[in-house]
PDB file of C-alpha atoms and ligand atoms in Angstrom:
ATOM      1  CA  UNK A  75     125.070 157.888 147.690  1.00 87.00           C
ATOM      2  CA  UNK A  76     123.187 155.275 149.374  1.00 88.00           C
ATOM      3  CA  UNK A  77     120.101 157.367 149.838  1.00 91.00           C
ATOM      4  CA  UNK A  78     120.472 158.941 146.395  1.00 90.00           C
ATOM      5  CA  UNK A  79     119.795 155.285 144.998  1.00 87.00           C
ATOM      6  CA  UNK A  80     116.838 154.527 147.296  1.00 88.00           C
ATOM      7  CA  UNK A  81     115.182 157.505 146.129  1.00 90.00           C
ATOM      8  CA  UNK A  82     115.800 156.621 142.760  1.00 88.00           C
ATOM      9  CA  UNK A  83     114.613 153.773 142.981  1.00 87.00           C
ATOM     10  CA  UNK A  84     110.996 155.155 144.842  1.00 89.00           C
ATOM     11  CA  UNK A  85     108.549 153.750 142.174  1.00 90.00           C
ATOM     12  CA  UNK A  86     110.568 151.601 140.130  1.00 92.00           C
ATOM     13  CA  UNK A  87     110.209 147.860 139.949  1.00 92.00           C
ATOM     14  CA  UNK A  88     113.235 146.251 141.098  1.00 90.00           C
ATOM     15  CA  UNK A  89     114.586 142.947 140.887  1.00 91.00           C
ATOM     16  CA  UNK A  90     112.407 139.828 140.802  1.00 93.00           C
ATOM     17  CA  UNK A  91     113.108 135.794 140.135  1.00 95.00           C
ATOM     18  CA  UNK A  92     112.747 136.465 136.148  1.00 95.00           C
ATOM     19  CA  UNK A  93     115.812 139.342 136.959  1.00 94.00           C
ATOM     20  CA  UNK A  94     118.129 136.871 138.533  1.00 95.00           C
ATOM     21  CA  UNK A  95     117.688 134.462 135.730  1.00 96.00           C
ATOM     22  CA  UNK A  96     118.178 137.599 132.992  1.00 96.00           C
ATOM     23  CA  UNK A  97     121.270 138.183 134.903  1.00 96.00           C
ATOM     24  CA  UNK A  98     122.471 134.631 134.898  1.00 96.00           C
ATOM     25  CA  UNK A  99     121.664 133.852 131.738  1.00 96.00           C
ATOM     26  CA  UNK A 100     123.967 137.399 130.556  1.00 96.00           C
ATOM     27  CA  UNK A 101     126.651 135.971 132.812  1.00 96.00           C
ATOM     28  CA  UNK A 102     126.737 132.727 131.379  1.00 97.00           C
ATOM     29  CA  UNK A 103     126.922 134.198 127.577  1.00 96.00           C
ATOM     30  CA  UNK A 104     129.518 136.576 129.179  1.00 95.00           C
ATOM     31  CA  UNK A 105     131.806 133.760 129.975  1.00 96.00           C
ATOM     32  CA  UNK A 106     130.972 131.905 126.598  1.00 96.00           C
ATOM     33  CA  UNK A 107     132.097 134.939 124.338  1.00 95.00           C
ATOM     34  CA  UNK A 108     134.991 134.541 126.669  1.00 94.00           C
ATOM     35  CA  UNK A 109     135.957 131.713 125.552  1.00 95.00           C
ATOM     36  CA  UNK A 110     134.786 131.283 121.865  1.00 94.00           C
ATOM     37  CA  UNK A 111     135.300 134.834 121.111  1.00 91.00           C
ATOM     38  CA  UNK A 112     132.291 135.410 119.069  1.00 92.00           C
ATOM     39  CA  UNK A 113     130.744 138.930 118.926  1.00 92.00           C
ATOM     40  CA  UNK A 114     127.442 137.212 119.175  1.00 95.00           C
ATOM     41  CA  UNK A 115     127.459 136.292 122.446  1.00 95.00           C
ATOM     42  CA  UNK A 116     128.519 139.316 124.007  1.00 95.00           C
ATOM     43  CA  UNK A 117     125.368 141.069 122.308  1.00 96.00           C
ATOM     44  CA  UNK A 118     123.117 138.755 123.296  1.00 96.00           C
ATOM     45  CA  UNK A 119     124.568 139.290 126.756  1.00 96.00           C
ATOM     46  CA  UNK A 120     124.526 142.492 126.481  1.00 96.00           C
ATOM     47  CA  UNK A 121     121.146 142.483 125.732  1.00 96.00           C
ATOM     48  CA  UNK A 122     119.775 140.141 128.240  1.00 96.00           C
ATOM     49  CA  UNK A 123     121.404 142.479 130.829  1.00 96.00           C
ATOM     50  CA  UNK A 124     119.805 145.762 129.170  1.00 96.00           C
ATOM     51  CA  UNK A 125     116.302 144.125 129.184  1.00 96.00           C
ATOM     52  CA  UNK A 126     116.818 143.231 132.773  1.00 95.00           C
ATOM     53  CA  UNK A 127     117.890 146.955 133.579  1.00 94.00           C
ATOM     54  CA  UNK A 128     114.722 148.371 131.978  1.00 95.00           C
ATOM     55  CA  UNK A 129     112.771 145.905 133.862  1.00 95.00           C
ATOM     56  CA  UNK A 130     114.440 146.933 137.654  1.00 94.00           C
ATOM     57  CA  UNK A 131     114.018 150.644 136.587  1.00 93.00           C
ATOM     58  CA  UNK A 132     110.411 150.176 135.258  1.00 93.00           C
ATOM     59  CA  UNK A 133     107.550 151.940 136.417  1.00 93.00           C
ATOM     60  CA  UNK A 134     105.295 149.541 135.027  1.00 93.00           C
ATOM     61  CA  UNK A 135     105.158 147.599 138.083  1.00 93.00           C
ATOM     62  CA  UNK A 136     101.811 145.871 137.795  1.00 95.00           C
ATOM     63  CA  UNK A 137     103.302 144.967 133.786  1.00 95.00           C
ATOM     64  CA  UNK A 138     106.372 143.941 134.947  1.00 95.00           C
ATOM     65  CA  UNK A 139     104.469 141.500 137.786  1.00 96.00           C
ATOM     66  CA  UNK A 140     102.436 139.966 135.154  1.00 96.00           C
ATOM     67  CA  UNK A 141     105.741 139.580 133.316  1.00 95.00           C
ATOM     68  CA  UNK A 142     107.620 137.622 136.637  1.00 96.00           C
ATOM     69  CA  UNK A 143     103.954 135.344 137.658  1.00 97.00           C
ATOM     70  CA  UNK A 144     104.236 134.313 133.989  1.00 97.00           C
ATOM     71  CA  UNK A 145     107.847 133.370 134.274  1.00 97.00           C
ATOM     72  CA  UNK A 146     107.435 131.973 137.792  1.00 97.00           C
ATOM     73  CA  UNK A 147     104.307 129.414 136.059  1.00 98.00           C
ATOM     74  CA  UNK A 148     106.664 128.749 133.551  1.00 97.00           C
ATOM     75  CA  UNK A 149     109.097 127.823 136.081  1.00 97.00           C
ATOM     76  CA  UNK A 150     106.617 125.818 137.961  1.00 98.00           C
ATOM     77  CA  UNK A 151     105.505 123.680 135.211  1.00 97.00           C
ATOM     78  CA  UNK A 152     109.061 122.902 133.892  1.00 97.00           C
ATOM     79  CA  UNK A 153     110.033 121.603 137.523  1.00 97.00           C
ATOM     80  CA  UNK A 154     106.983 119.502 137.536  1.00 97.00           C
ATOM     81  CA  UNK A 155     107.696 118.364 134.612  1.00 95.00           C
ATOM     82  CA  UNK A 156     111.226 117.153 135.444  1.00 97.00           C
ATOM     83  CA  UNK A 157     110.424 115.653 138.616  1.00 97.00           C
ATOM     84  CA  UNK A 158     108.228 113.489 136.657  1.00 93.00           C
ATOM     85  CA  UNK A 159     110.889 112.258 133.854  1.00 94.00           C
ATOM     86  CA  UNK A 160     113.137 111.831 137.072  1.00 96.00           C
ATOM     87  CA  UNK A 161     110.324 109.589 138.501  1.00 94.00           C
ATOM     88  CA  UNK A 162     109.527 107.619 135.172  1.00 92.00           C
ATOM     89  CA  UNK A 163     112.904 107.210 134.546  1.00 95.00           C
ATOM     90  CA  UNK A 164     113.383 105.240 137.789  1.00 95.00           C
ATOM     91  CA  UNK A 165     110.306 103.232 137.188  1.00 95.00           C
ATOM     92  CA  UNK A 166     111.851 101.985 133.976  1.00 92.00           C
ATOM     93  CA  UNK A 167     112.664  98.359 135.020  1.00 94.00           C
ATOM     94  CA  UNK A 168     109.332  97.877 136.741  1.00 95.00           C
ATOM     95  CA  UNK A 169     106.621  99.981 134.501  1.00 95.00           C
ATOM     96  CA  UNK A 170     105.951 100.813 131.048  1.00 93.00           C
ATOM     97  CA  UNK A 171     104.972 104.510 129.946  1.00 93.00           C
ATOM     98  CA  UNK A 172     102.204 104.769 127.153  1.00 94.00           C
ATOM     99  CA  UNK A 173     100.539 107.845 125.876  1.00 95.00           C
ATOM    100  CA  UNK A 174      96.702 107.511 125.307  1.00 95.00           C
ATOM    101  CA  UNK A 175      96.547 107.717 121.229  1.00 95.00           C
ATOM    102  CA  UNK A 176      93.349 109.893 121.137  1.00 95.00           C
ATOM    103  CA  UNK A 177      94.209 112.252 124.333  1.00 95.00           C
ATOM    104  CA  UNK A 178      98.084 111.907 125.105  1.00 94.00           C
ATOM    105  CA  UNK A 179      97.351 110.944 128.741  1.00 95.00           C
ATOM    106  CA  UNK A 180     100.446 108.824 130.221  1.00 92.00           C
ATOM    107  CA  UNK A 181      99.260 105.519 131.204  1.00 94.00           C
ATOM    108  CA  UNK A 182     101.942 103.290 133.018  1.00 94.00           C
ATOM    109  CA  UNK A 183     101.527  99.307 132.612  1.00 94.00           C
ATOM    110  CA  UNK A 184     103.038  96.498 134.546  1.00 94.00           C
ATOM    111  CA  UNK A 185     105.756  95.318 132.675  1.00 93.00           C
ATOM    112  CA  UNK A 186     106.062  91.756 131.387  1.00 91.00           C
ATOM    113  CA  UNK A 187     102.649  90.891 130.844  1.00 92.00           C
ATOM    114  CA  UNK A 188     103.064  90.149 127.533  1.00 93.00           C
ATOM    115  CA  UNK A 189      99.880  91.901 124.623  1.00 94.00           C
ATOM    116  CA  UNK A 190      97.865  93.492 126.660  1.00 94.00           C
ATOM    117  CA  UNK A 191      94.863  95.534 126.218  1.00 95.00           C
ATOM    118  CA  UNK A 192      94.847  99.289 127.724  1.00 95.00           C
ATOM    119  CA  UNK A 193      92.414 101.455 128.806  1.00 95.00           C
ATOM    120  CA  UNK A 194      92.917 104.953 128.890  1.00 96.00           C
ATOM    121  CA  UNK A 195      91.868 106.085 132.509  1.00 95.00           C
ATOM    122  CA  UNK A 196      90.741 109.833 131.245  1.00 95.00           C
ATOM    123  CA  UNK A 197      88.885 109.022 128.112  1.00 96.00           C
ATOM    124  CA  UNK A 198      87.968 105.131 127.919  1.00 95.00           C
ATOM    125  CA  UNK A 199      89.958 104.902 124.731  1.00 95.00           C
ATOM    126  CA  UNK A 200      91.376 101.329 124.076  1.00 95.00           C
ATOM    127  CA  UNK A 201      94.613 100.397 122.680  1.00 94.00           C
ATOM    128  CA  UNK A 202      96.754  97.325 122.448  1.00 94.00           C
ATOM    129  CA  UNK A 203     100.261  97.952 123.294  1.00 93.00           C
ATOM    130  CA  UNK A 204     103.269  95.242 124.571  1.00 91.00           C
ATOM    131  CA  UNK A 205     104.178  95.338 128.212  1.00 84.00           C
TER     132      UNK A 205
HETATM  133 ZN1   ZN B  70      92.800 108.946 126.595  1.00 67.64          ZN
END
């Protein structure tokens, strides 16, 4: 049985990262139909777990790749991203975060310094903001 599903498996994608979290996510709506007992749910679960099926039996391999690098950026970014609230966010007593008006780059200010008079590091724009 074992070896039947190896060979069928001979050319197929597989599971990757974006897989687990297809699966996870279907879990998750699993349990929530579960409990509110809406049909909507279980579809949706149902259908995050059929998508992740045709991805492991695939033979698009180099598509479904591209698919997983794309996820695994996305992935990337977001955790950059919330490392960077989580770092702000315990700055909070100390600096002040402004976004550049003309190119939304964060600046972070000193605070309690009263009117002062910003200059955007990345583009030399200046703006007057409250620290
Ligand atoms: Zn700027």
């Amino acid at each position: 049985m074992r070896q039947k599903i190896q060979r069928f498996m001979i050319g197929r994608y597989g599971a990757d990262q974006f897989g687990q979290l297809l699966m996870g996510i279907s879990v998750v709506l699993l349990f929530v139909s579960l409990l509110t007992r809406l049909d909507i749910f279980y579809i949706l679960a149902l259908g995050c777990m059929g998508y992740e099926y045709y991805r492991m039996m695939s033979r698009q391999i180099e598509r479904r790749y591209q698919e997983n690098q794309k996820f695994m950026n996305w992935r990337l970014h977001f955790i950059t991203k919330c490392k960077k609230k989580k770092e702000h966010f315990s700055q909070r007593k100390i600096y002040h975060f402004y976004k550049c008006p003309s190119c939304r780059q964060k600046v972070r200010v000193p605070r309690g310094k009263g009117k002062i008079c910003i200059t955007c590091p990345k583009c030399r724009t200046e703006f007057i903001k409250k620290s």
